[in-house]
mmCIF file of C-alpha atoms in Angstrom:
data_model
loop_
_atom_site.group_PDB
_atom_site.id
_atom_site.type_symbol
_atom_site.label_atom_id
_atom_site.label_comp_id
_atom_site.label_asym_id
_atom_site.label_seq_id
_atom_site.Cartn_x
_atom_site.Cartn_y
_atom_site.Cartn_z
ATOM 1 C CA MET A 1 19.695 19.138 -11.509
ATOM 2 C CA ARG A 2 16.366 18.800 -13.333
ATOM 3 C CA ASP A 3 14.425 15.588 -12.029
ATOM 4 C CA TYR A 4 13.601 14.494 -14.743
ATOM 5 C CA ASP A 5 17.269 13.701 -15.112
ATOM 6 C CA LYS A 6 17.555 12.582 -11.593
ATOM 7 C CA ILE A 7 14.403 9.568 -13.477
ATOM 8 C CA ALA A 8 16.979 9.307 -16.839
ATOM 9 C CA ASN A 9 19.825 7.929 -15.095
ATOM 10 C CA PHE A 10 21.641 4.712 -15.243
ATOM 11 C CA HIS A 11 23.155 4.616 -12.080
ATOM 12 C CA ALA A 12 19.715 5.228 -10.886
ATOM 13 C CA LEU A 13 17.638 3.020 -13.077
ATOM 14 C CA GLU A 14 20.353 0.678 -11.682
ATOM 15 C CA GLN A 15 19.635 1.087 -7.867
ATOM 16 C CA ALA A 16 15.527 0.793 -9.161
ATOM 17 C CA TYR A 17 16.704 -2.915 -11.095
ATOM 18 C CA TYR A 18 17.483 -4.079 -7.921
ATOM 19 C CA ARG A 19 14.633 -2.544 -5.364
ATOM 20 C CA ALA A 20 12.020 -4.215 -7.863
ATOM 21 C CA ARG A 21 13.147 -7.592 -9.017
ATOM 22 C CA ARG A 22 13.599 -7.669 -4.553
ATOM 23 C CA GLY A 23 11.542 -11.303 -3.812
ATOM 24 C CA LYS A 24 10.427 -12.107 -7.065
ATOM 25 C CA ARG A 25 13.851 -13.319 -8.727
ATOM 26 C CA HIS A 26 12.235 -16.590 -9.356
ATOM 27 C CA LYS A 27 10.260 -14.714 -11.939
ATOM 28 C CA ASP A 28 10.703 -15.614 -15.854
ATOM 29 C CA GLU A 29 10.786 -12.209 -16.832
ATOM 30 C CA VAL A 30 12.817 -11.300 -14.354
ATOM 31 C CA ILE A 31 14.928 -13.433 -14.566
ATOM 32 C CA GLU A 32 15.670 -12.369 -19.024
ATOM 33 C CA PHE A 33 16.027 -8.839 -18.110
ATOM 34 C CA GLU A 34 18.756 -9.582 -15.731
ATOM 35 C CA MET A 35 20.536 -12.087 -17.926
ATOM 36 C CA HIS A 36 20.819 -8.832 -20.522
ATOM 37 C CA LEU A 37 20.740 -6.501 -16.885
ATOM 38 C CA SER A 38 23.292 -3.019 -18.757
ATOM 39 C CA GLN A 39 21.895 -3.373 -22.143
ATOM 40 C CA ASN A 40 18.015 -3.696 -21.588
ATOM 41 C CA LEU A 41 18.683 -0.645 -18.781
ATOM 42 C CA MET A 42 21.538 1.701 -21.130
ATOM 43 C CA THR A 43 18.000 0.664 -24.350
ATOM 44 C CA MET A 44 15.820 1.753 -21.533
ATOM 45 C CA LEU A 45 17.663 5.618 -20.430
ATOM 46 C CA ARG A 46 17.792 5.997 -24.530
ATOM 47 C CA LEU A 47 14.145 5.517 -24.121
ATOM 48 C CA LEU A 48 13.291 7.843 -21.340
ATOM 49 C CA GLU A 49 16.500 10.248 -22.491
ATOM 50 C CA GLU A 50 14.461 10.559 -25.767
ATOM 51 C CA ARG A 51 11.656 11.316 -24.487
ATOM 52 C CA THR A 52 9.251 8.246 -25.699
ATOM 53 C CA TYR A 53 9.511 5.169 -23.258
ATOM 54 C CA ALA A 54 6.085 4.372 -23.334
ATOM 55 C CA PRO A 55 4.006 1.749 -20.788
ATOM 56 C CA LEU A 56 4.040 -2.150 -22.122
ATOM 57 C CA GLY A 57 0.629 -2.998 -20.423
ATOM 58 C CA TYR A 58 -0.766 -4.527 -17.164
ATOM 59 C CA TYR A 59 -0.933 -8.075 -16.196
ATOM 60 C CA HIS A 60 -4.101 -9.661 -14.162
ATOM 61 C CA PHE A 61 -3.999 -11.675 -11.643
ATOM 62 C CA VAL A 62 -6.238 -12.227 -8.245
ATOM 63 C CA ILE A 63 -5.811 -11.944 -5.037
ATOM 64 C CA THR A 64 -8.675 -13.713 -1.930
ATOM 65 C CA ARG A 65 -7.084 -12.235 1.457
ATOM 66 C CA PRO A 66 -7.934 -10.676 3.466
ATOM 67 C CA LYS A 67 -11.107 -9.623 0.438
ATOM 68 C CA ARG A 68 -11.001 -10.807 -4.036
ATOM 69 C CA ARG A 69 -9.005 -7.890 -5.503
ATOM 70 C CA ASP A 70 -8.590 -8.141 -8.809
ATOM 71 C CA VAL A 71 -5.063 -6.358 -9.243
ATOM 72 C CA TYR A 72 -2.774 -5.082 -13.040
ATOM 73 C CA ALA A 73 0.522 -5.488 -12.396
ATOM 74 C CA ALA A 74 2.464 -3.317 -15.160
ATOM 75 C CA TYR A 75 5.586 -5.703 -17.222
ATOM 76 C CA PHE A 76 9.058 -5.800 -15.388
ATOM 77 C CA PRO A 77 10.518 -2.668 -17.401
ATOM 78 C CA ASP A 78 7.629 -0.831 -15.915
ATOM 79 C CA ARG A 79 8.567 -1.641 -12.577
ATOM 80 C CA VAL A 80 11.788 -0.644 -12.692
ATOM 81 C CA VAL A 81 10.682 3.041 -14.172
ATOM 82 C CA LEU A 82 7.412 3.329 -11.469
ATOM 83 C CA HIS A 83 10.920 3.021 -8.430
ATOM 84 C CA ALA A 84 13.071 5.172 -10.380
ATOM 85 C CA ILE A 85 9.695 7.930 -10.812
ATOM 86 C CA CYS A 86 9.207 7.160 -6.649
ATOM 87 C CA PHE A 87 12.781 6.500 -5.513
ATOM 88 C CA GLU A 88 13.791 9.910 -6.891
ATOM 89 C CA VAL A 89 11.466 12.238 -7.109
ATOM 90 C CA LEU A 90 7.115 10.894 -5.972
ATOM 91 C CA ALA A 91 8.908 9.799 -2.016
ATOM 92 C CA HIS A 92 10.234 14.362 -2.231
ATOM 93 C CA ARG A 93 7.737 16.175 -4.121
ATOM 94 C CA LEU A 94 4.799 14.153 -2.772
ATOM 95 C CA GLY A 95 5.687 13.443 0.444
ATOM 96 C CA ARG A 96 6.660 16.971 1.831
ATOM 97 C CA HIS A 97 2.749 18.047 1.400
ATOM 98 C CA LEU A 98 1.454 15.333 3.435
ATOM 99 C CA ILE A 99 0.453 15.300 7.202
ATOM 100 C CA HIS A 100 2.678 13.758 9.865
ATOM 101 C CA ASP A 101 -0.766 11.121 10.370
ATOM 102 C CA ASN A 102 -0.704 10.044 6.496
ATOM 103 C CA ALA A 103 0.990 6.393 7.928
ATOM 104 C CA ALA A 104 0.986 4.850 4.246
ATOM 105 C CA CYS A 105 3.977 3.975 1.793
ATOM 106 C CA GLN A 106 6.640 6.835 3.773
ATOM 107 C CA VAL A 107 9.131 5.390 5.263
ATOM 108 C CA GLY A 108 9.113 5.166 8.468
ATOM 109 C CA LYS A 109 5.267 4.866 9.105
ATOM 110 C CA GLY A 110 3.436 2.165 8.607
ATOM 111 C CA THR A 111 0.509 0.298 9.723
ATOM 112 C CA HIS A 112 2.343 0.403 13.543
ATOM 113 C CA PHE A 113 3.284 3.744 13.260
ATOM 114 C CA ALA A 114 -0.290 4.170 12.353
ATOM 115 C CA LEU A 115 -1.447 2.354 15.307
ATOM 116 C CA LYS A 116 1.197 3.489 17.841
ATOM 117 C CA ARG A 117 -0.435 7.013 16.889
ATOM 118 C CA LEU A 118 -4.099 6.219 17.764
ATOM 119 C CA ARG A 119 -3.279 5.163 20.726
ATOM 120 C CA ARG A 120 -1.519 8.772 21.982
ATOM 121 C CA HIS A 121 -4.645 10.606 20.846
ATOM 122 C CA LEU A 122 -6.603 8.352 22.614
ATOM 123 C CA HIS A 123 -4.340 8.676 26.002
ATOM 124 C CA GLU A 124 -4.213 12.645 24.778
ATOM 125 C CA HIS A 125 -8.399 12.442 24.422
ATOM 126 C CA TYR A 126 -8.560 11.022 27.850
ATOM 127 C CA ARG A 127 -6.882 13.307 29.279
ATOM 128 C CA GLU A 128 -8.877 15.854 28.761
ATOM 129 C CA HIS A 129 -12.529 14.344 28.460
ATOM 130 C CA GLY A 130 -11.976 10.814 30.050
ATOM 131 C CA THR A 131 -13.856 7.900 28.582
ATOM 132 C CA ARG A 132 -16.290 10.556 26.459
ATOM 133 C CA GLY A 133 -15.415 10.905 22.810
ATOM 134 C CA TYR A 134 -16.112 9.205 19.812
ATOM 135 C CA PHE A 135 -15.277 8.240 16.981
ATOM 136 C CA TYR A 136 -15.595 9.188 13.275
ATOM 137 C CA GLN A 137 -14.555 6.291 10.683
ATOM 138 C CA PHE A 138 -14.442 6.235 7.166
ATOM 139 C CA ASP A 139 -13.339 5.314 4.335
ATOM 140 C CA MET A 140 -13.964 5.574 -0.034
ATOM 141 C CA SER A 141 -16.340 3.269 -1.836
ATOM 142 C CA LYS A 142 -13.585 1.377 -4.993
ATOM 143 C CA PHE A 143 -10.897 4.193 -4.066
ATOM 144 C CA PHE A 144 -8.639 2.967 -6.314
ATOM 145 C CA GLU A 145 -11.024 2.568 -9.357
ATOM 146 C CA SER A 146 -12.976 5.847 -8.224
ATOM 147 C CA ILE A 147 -10.221 8.448 -9.221
ATOM 148 C CA PRO A 148 -10.591 10.471 -11.436
ATOM 149 C CA HIS A 149 -7.086 11.328 -13.756
ATOM 150 C CA ASP A 150 -8.276 14.955 -14.366
ATOM 151 C CA ARG A 151 -8.423 15.741 -11.490
ATOM 152 C CA LEU A 152 -5.175 13.689 -9.900
ATOM 153 C CA LYS A 153 -2.717 15.529 -13.501
ATOM 154 C CA ALA A 154 -3.959 18.365 -12.272
ATOM 155 C CA MET A 155 -2.963 17.882 -8.553
ATOM 156 C CA LEU A 156 0.506 16.326 -10.283
ATOM 157 C CA THR A 157 0.998 19.491 -11.883
ATOM 158 C CA ALA A 158 -0.042 21.373 -9.773
ATOM 159 C CA ARG A 159 3.055 20.254 -7.215
ATOM 160 C CA LEU A 160 5.658 18.222 -9.409
ATOM 161 C CA PRO A 161 7.589 21.596 -11.199
ATOM 162 C CA ASP A 162 9.284 19.332 -13.759
ATOM 163 C CA ALA A 163 6.734 18.964 -16.992
ATOM 164 C CA ASP A 164 9.022 15.608 -18.250
ATOM 165 C CA VAL A 165 7.859 13.432 -15.021
ATOM 166 C CA CYS A 166 4.071 14.667 -15.684
ATOM 167 C CA GLU A 167 4.767 14.119 -19.248
ATOM 168 C CA LEU A 168 5.938 10.108 -18.283
ATOM 169 C CA LEU A 169 2.869 9.616 -14.803
ATOM 170 C CA PHE A 170 0.521 11.074 -17.775
ATOM 171 C CA ARG A 171 1.052 8.291 -20.012
ATOM 172 C CA PHE A 172 1.511 5.655 -17.022
ATOM 173 C CA ILE A 173 -1.867 7.184 -16.103
ATOM 174 C CA ASP A 174 -3.689 6.789 -19.978
ATOM 175 C CA ASN A 175 -2.385 3.514 -20.195
ATOM 176 C CA TYR A 176 -5.459 1.749 -17.578
ATOM 177 C CA PRO A 177 -7.195 1.112 -17.185
ATOM 178 C CA PRO A 178 -6.726 -1.638 -20.399
ATOM 179 C CA ARG A 179 -8.326 -2.100 -22.906
ATOM 180 C CA ASP A 180 -9.620 -5.236 -25.487
ATOM 181 C CA THR A 181 -8.630 -5.417 -29.286
ATOM 182 C CA ARG A 182 -11.546 -2.625 -29.696
ATOM 183 C CA GLY A 183 -10.174 -0.611 -28.279
ATOM 184 C CA LEU A 184 -13.395 -1.027 -25.633
ATOM 185 C CA PRO A 185 -11.672 -1.402 -21.446
ATOM 186 C CA LEU A 186 -11.324 -3.971 -20.315
ATOM 187 C CA LEU A 187 -12.400 -3.087 -16.794
ATOM 188 C CA GLY A 188 -13.569 0.413 -15.378
ATOM 189 C CA ARG A 189 -15.023 3.562 -16.518
ATOM 190 C CA PRO A 190 -11.670 4.522 -19.292
ATOM 191 C CA GLY A 191 -10.340 7.888 -17.416
ATOM 192 C CA MET A 192 -10.509 6.963 -13.825
ATOM 193 C CA GLY A 193 -8.726 3.657 -11.547
ATOM 194 C CA CYS A 194 -4.758 3.352 -10.829
ATOM 195 C CA PRO A 195 -4.098 -0.382 -10.864
ATOM 196 C CA LEU A 196 -3.788 -1.581 -7.370
ATOM 197 C CA GLY A 197 -0.606 -3.616 -8.903
ATOM 198 C CA ASN A 198 1.486 -0.323 -9.381
ATOM 199 C CA GLN A 199 4.024 1.382 -6.480
ATOM 200 C CA THR A 200 3.065 5.441 -8.129
ATOM 201 C CA SER A 201 -0.511 4.288 -7.425
ATOM 202 C CA GLN A 202 0.456 3.872 -3.675
ATOM 203 C CA TRP A 203 1.634 7.666 -3.285
ATOM 204 C CA PHE A 204 -1.681 8.700 -5.558
ATOM 205 C CA GLY A 205 -4.000 6.440 -3.201
ATOM 206 C CA ILE A 206 -1.299 8.597 -0.446
ATOM 207 C CA THR A 207 -1.730 11.982 -2.225
ATOM 208 C CA TYR A 208 -4.956 12.353 -4.375
ATOM 209 C CA LEU A 209 -6.786 12.412 -0.084
ATOM 210 C CA ASP A 210 -4.853 15.432 0.560
ATOM 211 C CA ALA A 211 -7.028 17.983 0.568
ATOM 212 C CA LEU A 212 -8.816 15.953 2.610
ATOM 213 C CA ASP A 213 -6.601 15.516 5.493
ATOM 214 C CA LYS A 214 -5.915 18.925 5.293
ATOM 215 C CA PHE A 215 -9.942 20.041 5.488
ATOM 216 C CA ILE A 216 -9.965 17.991 8.733
ATOM 217 C CA VAL A 217 -6.762 18.771 10.908
ATOM 218 C CA ASN A 218 -7.660 23.242 9.938
ATOM 219 C CA GLU A 219 -10.948 23.632 8.407
ATOM 220 C CA LEU A 220 -13.011 21.233 11.085
ATOM 221 C CA GLY A 221 -10.264 21.592 13.286
ATOM 222 C CA VAL A 222 -9.832 18.075 14.294
ATOM 223 C CA THR A 223 -5.687 17.536 15.242
ATOM 224 C CA ARG A 224 -6.357 13.358 16.767
ATOM 225 C CA TYR A 225 -6.836 11.686 13.476
ATOM 226 C CA SER A 226 -5.506 9.430 11.924
ATOM 227 C CA ARG A 227 -5.058 7.972 8.439
ATOM 228 C CA TYR A 228 -4.259 5.299 6.507
ATOM 229 C CA MET A 229 -4.415 4.771 2.637
ATOM 230 C CA ASP A 230 -7.894 5.583 2.359
ATOM 231 C CA ASP A 231 -8.890 4.401 6.318
ATOM 232 C CA GLY A 232 -9.277 7.311 8.124
ATOM 233 C CA VAL A 233 -10.116 7.736 12.304
ATOM 234 C CA LEU A 234 -11.564 11.143 14.370
ATOM 235 C CA VAL A 235 -11.619 10.845 17.150
ATOM 236 C CA CYS A 236 -13.804 13.374 18.315
ATOM 237 C CA ARG A 237 -14.637 15.177 21.830
ATOM 238 C CA ASP A 238 -18.284 14.616 21.450
ATOM 239 C CA TYR A 239 -21.496 12.769 19.936
ATOM 240 C CA ALA A 240 -22.993 15.770 18.363
ATOM 241 C CA HIS A 241 -19.000 16.983 17.151
ATOM 242 C CA ALA A 242 -18.756 13.639 15.370
ATOM 243 C CA ARG A 243 -21.469 14.098 13.827
ATOM 244 C CA ALA A 244 -21.177 17.299 12.396
ATOM 245 C CA CYS A 245 -17.681 15.997 11.467
ATOM 246 C CA GLU A 246 -19.175 13.098 9.200
ATOM 247 C CA ALA A 247 -21.279 15.528 6.998
ATOM 248 C CA ALA A 248 -18.907 18.062 6.881
ATOM 249 C CA ILE A 249 -16.280 15.188 4.518
ATOM 250 C CA GLY A 250 -19.610 13.281 2.927
ATOM 251 C CA SER A 251 -20.165 17.247 1.320
ATOM 252 C CA PHE A 252 -15.696 17.283 0.320
ATOM 253 C CA VAL A 253 -15.252 13.856 -0.801
ATOM 254 C CA ALA A 254 -18.757 14.463 -2.833
ATOM 255 C CA ASP A 255 -18.337 18.049 -3.381
ATOM 256 C CA VAL A 256 -14.633 18.569 -3.853
ATOM 257 C CA LEU A 257 -12.443 15.026 -4.738
ATOM 258 C CA GLY A 258 -15.611 13.855 -6.616
ATOM 259 C CA MET A 259 -16.275 10.224 -4.928
ATOM 260 C CA THR A 260 -18.449 8.027 -2.855
ATOM 261 C CA LEU A 261 -18.302 7.857 1.457
ATOM 262 C CA ASN A 262 -18.625 3.927 1.605
ATOM 263 C CA PRO A 263 -21.526 3.015 3.471
ATOM 264 C CA LYS A 264 -19.598 1.081 6.254
ATOM 265 C CA SER A 265 -18.071 4.777 7.227
ATOM 266 C CA HIS A 266 -19.893 5.382 11.207
ATOM 267 C CA VAL A 267 -20.007 6.673 14.555
ATOM 268 C CA THR A 268 -18.888 4.488 17.361
ATOM 269 C CA PRO A 269 -18.156 5.391 21.048
ATOM 270 C CA VAL A 270 -14.556 5.766 22.178
ATOM 271 C CA THR A 271 -14.448 2.776 25.091
ATOM 272 C CA GLN A 272 -16.721 0.477 22.584
ATOM 273 C CA GLY A 273 -13.944 0.518 19.443
ATOM 274 C CA ILE A 274 -12.537 0.507 15.988
ATOM 275 C CA ALA A 275 -11.952 -2.398 13.596
ATOM 276 C CA TYR A 276 -8.567 -0.791 12.454
ATOM 277 C CA LEU A 277 -5.753 -2.444 10.173
ATOM 278 C CA GLY A 278 -6.077 -5.271 11.689
ATOM 279 C CA TRP A 279 -6.878 -4.890 14.845
ATOM 280 C CA ARG A 280 -9.917 -3.606 17.442
ATOM 281 C CA LEU A 281 -8.489 -0.563 19.617
ATOM 282 C CA TRP A 282 -11.090 0.689 22.089
ATOM 283 C CA LEU A 283 -10.797 2.943 25.533
ATOM 284 C CA GLN A 284 -11.067 1.438 29.334
ATOM 285 C CA ASP A 285 -12.031 2.770 32.009
ATOM 286 C CA ASN A 286 -8.962 3.450 33.320
ATOM 287 C CA GLY A 287 -7.203 4.933 30.699
ATOM 288 C CA HIS A 288 -5.750 1.997 29.542
ATOM 289 C CA ILE A 289 -6.020 1.741 25.420
ATOM 290 C CA GLY A 290 -6.919 -1.465 24.831
ATOM 291 C CA GLN A 291 -5.923 -3.730 20.843
ATOM 292 C CA ARG A 292 -7.041 -6.889 20.543
ATOM 293 C CA LEU A 293 -6.436 -8.816 16.721
ATOM 294 C CA LYS A 294 -9.020 -8.923 14.685
ATOM 295 C CA THR A 295 -11.239 -12.269 14.803
ATOM 296 C CA SER A 296 -10.922 -12.673 10.520
ATOM 297 C CA VAL A 297 -7.097 -11.560 10.567
ATOM 298 C CA LYS A 298 -6.426 -14.589 13.697
ATOM 299 C CA LYS A 299 -8.131 -17.835 10.924
ATOM 300 C CA ASP A 300 -6.462 -16.337 8.168
ATOM 301 C CA MET A 301 -3.174 -16.030 10.455
ATOM 302 C CA THR A 302 -3.249 -20.036 11.496
ATOM 303 C CA ALA A 303 -4.830 -21.283 8.122
ATOM 304 C CA THR A 304 -1.033 -19.838 6.239
ATOM 305 C CA LEU A 305 0.860 -21.321 9.228
ATOM 306 C CA ARG A 306 -0.892 -24.546 8.494
ATOM 307 C CA HIS A 307 -0.802 -24.114 5.182
ATOM 308 C CA LEU A 308 3.558 -24.471 5.492
ATOM 309 C CA TYR A 309 3.902 -26.374 8.394
ATOM 310 C CA TRP A 310 2.184 -28.704 6.306
ATOM 311 C CA GLN A 311 4.679 -28.038 3.163
ATOM 312 C CA CYS A 312 7.428 -28.754 5.653
ATOM 313 C CA GLN A 313 6.492 -31.544 6.951
ATOM 314 C CA ILE A 314 5.935 -33.186 3.185
ATOM 315 C CA GLY A 315 9.319 -31.093 1.797
ATOM 316 C CA ALA A 316 7.761 -28.198 -0.499
ATOM 317 C CA ALA A 317 9.452 -25.933 1.647
ATOM 318 C CA SER A 318 12.310 -25.771 4.198
ATOM 319 C CA TRP A 319 11.620 -25.154 7.556
ATOM 320 C CA GLU A 320 13.426 -21.438 7.328
ATOM 321 C CA GLU A 321 10.861 -20.743 6.207
ATOM 322 C CA PHE A 322 9.083 -20.987 8.246
ATOM 323 C CA GLU A 323 10.954 -19.611 11.407
ATOM 324 C CA CYS A 324 10.837 -16.542 9.251
ATOM 325 C CA VAL A 325 7.404 -15.556 8.894
ATOM 326 C CA PHE A 326 6.388 -17.213 11.838
ATOM 327 C CA THR A 327 8.515 -14.923 13.486
ATOM 328 C CA SER A 328 7.442 -12.262 11.272
ATOM 329 C CA TYR A 329 3.930 -12.901 12.822
ATOM 330 C CA ARG A 330 5.251 -12.687 16.008
ATOM 331 C CA ALA A 331 6.931 -9.295 15.660
ATOM 332 C CA HIS A 332 3.766 -7.576 14.592
ATOM 333 C CA LEU A 333 1.685 -9.616 16.933
ATOM 334 C CA SER A 334 3.843 -7.837 20.071
ATOM 335 C CA TYR A 335 2.300 -4.675 19.625
ATOM 336 C CA GLY A 336 -1.123 -5.514 20.762
ATOM 337 C CA GLU A 337 -2.630 -7.799 23.860
ATOM 338 C CA THR A 338 -1.692 -11.214 22.835
ATOM 339 C CA HIS A 339 0.698 -13.279 24.693
ATOM 340 C CA THR A 340 -1.694 -16.231 24.116
ATOM 341 C CA LEU A 341 -2.715 -16.314 21.087
ATOM 342 C CA ILE A 342 1.538 -16.377 20.757
ATOM 343 C CA GLU A 343 1.403 -19.412 23.360
ATOM 344 C CA GLN A 344 -1.961 -21.167 21.400
ATOM 345 C CA LEU A 345 0.947 -21.292 17.866
ATOM 346 C CA SER A 346 3.739 -22.252 19.419
ATOM 347 C CA ALA A 347 2.890 -25.483 20.374
ATOM 348 C CA LYS A 348 -0.217 -25.416 17.764
ATOM 349 C CA PHE A 349 3.300 -25.370 15.395
ATOM 350 C CA PRO A 350 5.955 -26.884 16.535
ATOM 351 C CA LEU A 351 9.623 -26.703 14.994
ATOM 352 C CA PRO A 352 11.008 -29.898 15.028
ATOM 353 C CA PRO A 353 14.491 -30.446 17.066
ATOM 354 C CA GLY A 354 17.681 -29.632 14.854
ATOM 355 C CA CYS A 355 16.283 -27.093 13.387
ATOM 356 C CA GLU A 356 19.039 -24.523 12.090
ATOM 357 C CA ASP A 357 18.095 -20.729 14.018
ATOM 358 C CA ASP A 358 19.415 -19.119 10.933
ATOM 359 C CA LEU A 359 16.477 -17.704 9.432
ATOM 360 C CA TYR A 360 16.119 -18.050 5.226
ATOM 361 C CA GLU A 361 16.748 -14.769 3.204
ATOM 362 C CA GLY A 362 14.868 -16.734 0.356
ATOM 363 C CA ASP A 363 12.610 -15.256 -2.118
ATOM 364 C CA SER A 364 8.240 -15.394 -2.191
ATOM 365 C CA CYS A 365 6.776 -18.052 -4.218
ATOM 366 C CA GLY A 366 3.750 -17.745 -6.840
ATOM 367 C CA ASP A 367 2.903 -18.782 -10.481
ATOM 368 C CA ASN A 368 3.926 -15.998 -12.434
ATOM 369 C CA PRO A 369 0.562 -14.977 -14.060
ATOM 370 C CA LEU A 370 -0.521 -14.932 -17.353
ATOM 371 C CA PRO A 371 -0.038 -11.197 -19.403
ATOM 372 C CA LEU A 372 -3.265 -10.823 -20.324
ATOM 373 C CA LEU A 373 -3.218 -8.242 -23.622
ATOM 374 C CA ASP A 374 0.035 -8.972 -25.938
ATOM 375 C CA ILE A 375 2.609 -6.490 -25.497
ATOM 376 C CA ASP A 376 5.067 -5.480 -28.453
ATOM 377 C CA PHE A 377 8.630 -6.349 -26.305
ATOM 378 C CA ASP A 378 10.621 -5.960 -29.299
ATOM 379 C CA TRP A 379 13.704 -3.158 -27.255
ATOM 380 C CA ILE A 380 13.364 -5.840 -24.108
ATOM 381 C CA VAL A 381 16.645 -8.566 -24.944
ATOM 382 C CA ALA A 382 16.095 -11.737 -23.525
ATOM 383 C CA GLY A 383 17.650 -14.822 -23.359
#
């Protein structure tokens, strides 16, 4: 079966719908789509089979934590199609090219996988070099905004054998950045960037830097290396090696990828440690790997629990929901040296007597953002 036929398939679209609605069933656009689910999926399938499916555009909202970001998210019907593309094609076609230490957005991987691998790299380094050694940590400057469409399309063409899949993806790529009524881009530059809110952007992001991963591992010979999206960490044997890697990577990023490194990219001793994925890790004299939560993450976590705890006290949220959030935080904290922090949070936010033990499996809350542009939704059957 051709890759495109795996997407233009009613069962695949139905399963993609269930994945796309997860955590969003209270949203108006999801409710309206679900009221006539079969008819909407059949119309979507017909458009895909006729090769006439066109993206509907984006709506805009802002997130402020951990830092302010403008997010442009696809409308729900587009998200269904994007989920089908990612699950049926991209995960297999693009995922098999990635190195093992590329940790983001893949089944069985994630932040904890990346941290576990980095700890293993440090243990191996200690057995060979002791506490001598340096980290080189880098990330890209405005990564998603800086992905050039022409290079991204060339990469997809080389790795996706089905031309119809590429053409469908190119429609979504060309549909960003969004434009105003005069046809001018509302942000960024034409021919540049991928929206943070699209699932395909995650695959584009981890795959676009695959050439850099291969350069670091094969050309520079650095096997103790971890990358999560555009954040990368190299464990180098000495200061000169770390500086050489820094120069080589900077040149490769500029010349081959058409990007620039964040000025915060730096070289630091392994005993001093680095901040990576919300944690601070360092190598101790006895070979133990210290791992503590960053202060900023700790403050955000406490603020979130405090606000939700207050909502539970006034009846705006359920204690089951609070218990679910607190349990997830506690599981995340268990990966580091946070026993004292867990005890402090448990004492600060005690559950009232009689609170049920069953965890609440409800959806996340939030206002439905207003659409950015006027879009033709005529083919969507709404209530």
